[in-house]
GROMACS .gro file of C-alpha atoms in nm:
model
  218
    1MET     CA    1  -2.725  -1.289  -0.272
    2ASN     CA    2  -2.779  -0.980  -0.486
    3SER     CA    3  -2.602  -1.045  -0.818
    4LEU     CA    4  -2.549  -0.669  -0.864
    5ASP     CA    5  -2.401  -0.626  -0.515
    6PRO     CA    6  -2.274  -0.972  -0.419
    7HIS     CA    7  -2.073  -0.862  -0.114
    8ALA     CA    8  -2.336  -0.631   0.040
    9LYS     CA    9  -2.438  -0.882   0.305
   10ALA     CA   10  -2.099  -1.047   0.344
   11SER     CA   11  -2.037  -1.167   0.697
   12VAL     CA   12  -1.754  -1.005   0.893
   13VAL     CA   13  -1.541  -1.201   1.139
   14GLN     CA   14  -1.410  -0.996   1.430
   15PHE     CA   15  -1.106  -1.050   1.654
   16GLY     CA   16  -0.942  -0.847   1.929
   17ALA     CA   17  -1.097  -0.552   2.109
   18PRO     CA   18  -1.468  -0.474   2.061
   19LEU     CA   19  -1.516  -0.192   1.813
   20SER     CA   20  -1.676   0.021   2.086
   21GLU     CA   21  -1.360  -0.006   2.300
   22ALA     CA   22  -1.084  -0.018   2.037
   23ILE     CA   23  -0.837   0.264   1.971
   24GLY     CA   24  -0.795   0.151   1.611
   25VAL     CA   25  -0.911  -0.096   1.348
   26MET     CA   26  -0.734  -0.337   1.114
   27ILE     CA   27  -0.928  -0.454   0.808
   28LEU     CA   28  -0.784  -0.774   0.658
   29LEU     CA   29  -0.891  -0.909   0.318
   30HIS     CA   30  -0.846  -1.272   0.217
   31GLY     CA   31  -0.725  -1.398  -0.118
   32ARG     CA   32  -0.906  -1.581  -0.398
   33GLY     CA   33  -1.052  -1.903  -0.264
   34GLY     CA   34  -0.963  -1.807   0.092
   35SER     CA   35  -1.171  -1.712   0.390
   36ALA     CA   36  -1.202  -1.449   0.660
   37GLN     CA   37  -1.072  -1.703   0.912
   38ASP     CA   38  -0.766  -1.768   0.692
   39ILE     CA   39  -0.664  -1.403   0.678
   40LEU     CA   40  -0.729  -1.350   1.048
   41SER     CA   41  -0.442  -1.590   1.113
   42LEU     CA   42  -0.221  -1.293   1.019
   43ALA     CA   43  -0.381  -1.093   1.299
   44ARG     CA   44  -0.194  -1.304   1.553
   45SER     CA   45   0.136  -1.174   1.414
   46LEU     CA   46   0.002  -0.818   1.392
   47TYR     CA   47  -0.177  -0.827   1.725
   48ASP     CA   48  -0.232  -0.540   1.962
   49PRO     CA   49  -0.505  -0.591   2.224
   50ARG     CA   50  -0.631  -0.237   2.167
   51LEU     CA   51  -0.714  -0.298   1.801
   52CYS     CA   52  -1.034  -0.439   1.654
   53TYR     CA   53  -0.958  -0.675   1.364
   54LEU     CA   54  -1.226  -0.707   1.096
   55ALA     CA   55  -1.220  -0.964   0.815
   56PRO     CA   56  -1.511  -0.967   0.569
   57GLN     CA   57  -1.596  -1.290   0.385
   58ALA     CA   58  -1.623  -1.253   0.007
   59ALA     CA   59  -1.922  -1.408  -0.166
   60ASN     CA   60  -1.815  -1.742  -0.317
   61HIS     CA   61  -1.468  -1.685  -0.167
   62LEU     CA   62  -1.358  -1.436  -0.432
   63TRP     CA   63  -1.378  -1.058  -0.444
   64TYR     CA   64  -1.391  -1.037  -0.824
   65PRO     CA   65  -1.398  -1.311  -1.088
   66ASN     CA   66  -1.102  -1.243  -1.316
   67SER     CA   67  -0.736  -1.150  -1.286
   68PHE     CA   68  -0.656  -0.811  -1.138
   69LEU     CA   69  -0.485  -0.743  -1.472
   70ALA     CA   70  -0.808  -0.800  -1.670
   71PRO     CA   71  -1.008  -0.504  -1.802
   72ARG     CA   72  -1.186  -0.355  -1.502
   73GLU     CA   73  -1.531  -0.394  -1.655
   74THR     CA   74  -1.484  -0.772  -1.662
   75ASN     CA   75  -1.458  -0.769  -1.283
   76GLU     CA   76  -1.780  -0.576  -1.231
   77PRO     CA   77  -2.014  -0.557  -1.048
   78ASP     CA   78  -1.813  -0.763  -0.798
   79LEU     CA   79  -1.522  -0.518  -0.771
   80SER     CA   80  -1.741  -0.217  -0.693
   81SER     CA   81  -1.939  -0.428  -0.447
   82ALA     CA   82  -1.616  -0.529  -0.270
   83LEU     CA   83  -1.501  -0.167  -0.247
   84ARG     CA   84  -1.838  -0.068  -0.102
   85LYS     CA   85  -1.810  -0.345   0.157
   86ILE     CA   86  -1.476  -0.212   0.277
   87ASN     CA   87  -1.614   0.141   0.283
   88SER     CA   88  -1.903   0.023   0.500
   89LEU     CA   89  -1.648  -0.103   0.755
   90ILE     CA   90  -1.470   0.234   0.746
   91THR     CA   91  -1.806   0.402   0.809
   92GLU     CA   92  -1.880   0.163   1.095
   93ALA     CA   93  -1.546   0.248   1.252
   94ALA     CA   94  -1.610   0.622   1.212
   95GLU     CA   95  -1.946   0.583   1.386
   96ALA     CA   96  -1.757   0.420   1.674
   97GLY     CA   97  -1.526   0.722   1.691
   98ILE     CA   98  -1.231   0.573   1.500
   99PRO     CA   99  -1.107   0.798   1.215
  100THR     CA  100  -0.926   0.673   0.904
  101GLU     CA  101  -0.587   0.772   1.045
  102ARG     CA  102  -0.634   0.492   1.301
  103ILE     CA  103  -0.741   0.230   1.045
  104PHE     CA  104  -0.500  -0.020   0.892
  105ILE     CA  105  -0.591  -0.202   0.571
  106GLY     CA  106  -0.417  -0.508   0.435
  107GLY     CA  107  -0.459  -0.836   0.258
  108PHE     CA  108  -0.305  -1.126   0.072
  109SER     CA  109  -0.305  -1.182  -0.305
  110GLN     CA  110  -0.649  -1.082  -0.438
  111GLY     CA  111  -0.712  -0.921  -0.100
  112ALA     CA  112  -0.383  -0.730  -0.129
  113SER     CA  113  -0.482  -0.594  -0.469
  114LEU     CA  114  -0.825  -0.500  -0.336
  115SER     CA  115  -0.663  -0.325  -0.037
  116THR     CA  116  -0.437  -0.124  -0.268
  117GLU     CA  117  -0.725  -0.033  -0.497
  118PHE     CA  118  -0.943   0.074  -0.205
  119VAL     CA  119  -0.683   0.306  -0.053
  120ALA     CA  120  -0.604   0.462  -0.391
  121SER     CA  121  -0.972   0.514  -0.477
  122HIS     CA  122  -1.071   0.634  -0.128
  123PRO     CA  123  -0.774   0.857  -0.046
  124ALA     CA  124  -0.727   0.971   0.313
  125ARG     CA  125  -0.463   0.942   0.585
  126TYR     CA  126  -0.472   0.579   0.698
  127ALA     CA  127  -0.275   0.421   0.982
  128GLY     CA  128  -0.112   0.193   0.729
  129LEU     CA  129  -0.147  -0.020   0.416
  130MET     CA  130   0.001  -0.370   0.403
  131THR     CA  131  -0.014  -0.554   0.072
  132PHE     CA  132   0.112  -0.910   0.085
  133THR     CA  133   0.151  -0.974  -0.291
  134GLY     CA  134  -0.080  -0.740  -0.483
  135GLY     CA  135  -0.112  -0.420  -0.681
  136LEU     CA  136  -0.353  -0.176  -0.840
  137LEU     CA  137  -0.608  -0.317  -1.083
  138GLY     CA  138  -0.602  -0.278  -1.460
  139PRO     CA  139  -0.434  -0.429  -1.766
  140LEU     CA  140  -0.059  -0.395  -1.806
  141GLY     CA  141   0.031  -0.084  -2.003
  142THR     CA  142  -0.284   0.108  -1.907
  143ASP     CA  143  -0.320   0.415  -1.687
  144ILE     CA  144  -0.367   0.303  -1.326
  145SER     CA  145  -0.323   0.648  -1.172
  146HIS     CA  146  -0.563   0.786  -0.910
  147GLU     CA  147  -0.628   1.135  -0.776
  148GLY     CA  148  -0.628   1.240  -0.412
  149ASP     CA  149  -0.406   1.281  -0.107
  150LEU     CA  150  -0.288   0.990   0.107
  151ALA     CA  151  -0.121   1.242   0.340
  152GLY     CA  152   0.179   1.036   0.443
  153THR     CA  153   0.003   0.701   0.483
  154PRO     CA  154   0.274   0.439   0.547
  155ALA     CA  155   0.253   0.150   0.301
  156LEU     CA  156   0.442  -0.177   0.279
  157MET     CA  157   0.422  -0.373  -0.046
  158PHE     CA  158   0.564  -0.727  -0.050
  159CYS     CA  159   0.593  -0.964  -0.346
  160GLY     CA  160   0.792  -1.255  -0.477
  161ASP     CA  161   0.954  -1.232  -0.819
  162PRO     CA  162   0.851  -1.411  -1.024
  163ASP     CA  163   0.505  -1.460  -0.875
  164PRO     CA  164   0.249  -1.670  -1.064
  165TYR     CA  165  -0.024  -1.406  -1.032
  166ILE     CA  166   0.135  -1.067  -0.956
  167PRO     CA  167   0.405  -0.934  -1.192
  168TRP     CA  168   0.671  -0.740  -1.002
  169PRO     CA  169   0.649  -0.444  -1.246
  170ARG     CA  170   0.288  -0.389  -1.139
  171VAL     CA  171   0.395  -0.371  -0.775
  172GLU     CA  172   0.649  -0.104  -0.872
  173GLU     CA  173   0.392   0.085  -1.082
  174SER     CA  174   0.146   0.075  -0.793
  175ALA     CA  175   0.409   0.210  -0.555
  176VAL     CA  176   0.477   0.500  -0.793
  177VAL     CA  177   0.104   0.585  -0.801
  178LEU     CA  178   0.071   0.572  -0.423
  179ARG     CA  179   0.382   0.784  -0.373
  180ALA     CA  180   0.247   1.044  -0.616
  181MET     CA  181  -0.063   1.054  -0.395
  182GLY     CA  182   0.150   1.125  -0.089
  183ALA     CA  183   0.193   0.779   0.064
  184ASP     CA  184   0.520   0.672   0.225
  185VAL     CA  185   0.574   0.346   0.037
  186THR     CA  186   0.839   0.078   0.090
  187THR     CA  187   0.852  -0.218  -0.148
  188TYR     CA  188   1.008  -0.557  -0.075
  189ARG     CA  189   1.101  -0.789  -0.363
  190TYR     CA  190   1.177  -1.151  -0.277
  191PRO     CA  191   1.344  -1.339  -0.566
  192GLY     CA  192   1.208  -1.691  -0.600
  193ARG     CA  193   0.967  -1.663  -0.308
  194PRO     CA  194   0.651  -1.874  -0.354
  195HIS     CA  195   0.300  -1.727  -0.333
  196ILE     CA  196   0.288  -1.708   0.047
  197VAL     CA  197   0.326  -1.464   0.337
  198THR     CA  198   0.660  -1.510   0.515
  199ALA     CA  199   0.759  -1.454   0.876
  200GLU     CA  200   0.991  -1.172   0.766
  201GLU     CA  201   0.704  -0.988   0.596
  202LEU     CA  202   0.487  -1.021   0.904
  203ALA     CA  203   0.768  -0.897   1.128
  204LEU     CA  204   0.815  -0.587   0.910
  205ALA     CA  205   0.440  -0.524   0.907
  206ALA     CA  206   0.418  -0.572   1.284
  207GLU     CA  207   0.690  -0.310   1.334
  208MET     CA  208   0.499  -0.064   1.117
  209VAL     CA  209   0.181  -0.130   1.315
  210LYS     CA  210   0.364  -0.078   1.644
  211THR     CA  211   0.513   0.252   1.526
  212ALA     CA  212   0.180   0.376   1.389
  213ILE     CA  213  -0.007   0.298   1.713
  214ALA     CA  214   0.259   0.480   1.915
  215ASN     CA  215   0.183   0.789   1.707
  216PHE     CA  216  -0.198   0.771   1.736
  217ASN     CA  217  -0.347   1.101   1.843
  218LEU     CA  218  -0.572   0.972   2.123
   0.00000   0.00000   0.00000
């Protein structure tokens, strides 16, 4: 493993349609200590046989070492490596003829924060963003704004309150940033919900996926 680019050769678990035959892609990112197989369990609730589901495996089961609220430099070079890994999957999809507007990105916990950070730092029209307990990276009280146009990308942001890792105010701040970039963001706050993904969240995400696919320009 390259210590400067730890996720460069990360394996990618695939589910659903082959990339060469798929009409769209869903990239799913696992949480701290999790695995690609773990996060692909969500794919069964978000399943469409025409989609290719891709789940990269983070080196040492974590995308970056410290809290998403830590100074960004303390999460390097892992964070930049993780963002490059996702971008390589976007490139792979483009080479197969699948543009960003037919690519969904989502994740849980650390993977949710990484998903949010990727979309904000690589702005384009995506099929959808689904963040199951996460938000943009950076210490509380600092500027987390990004530049660029998300061109109406639908985004669902779910979180319990209180959550042991993700403060609800950061979810709200992240939603404000994404809306300013042109995303269509809906947030869902669940008082007292533990650090999990619920059936209700998956049902809401599945409905968004269904609507987005119906509007694909094929």
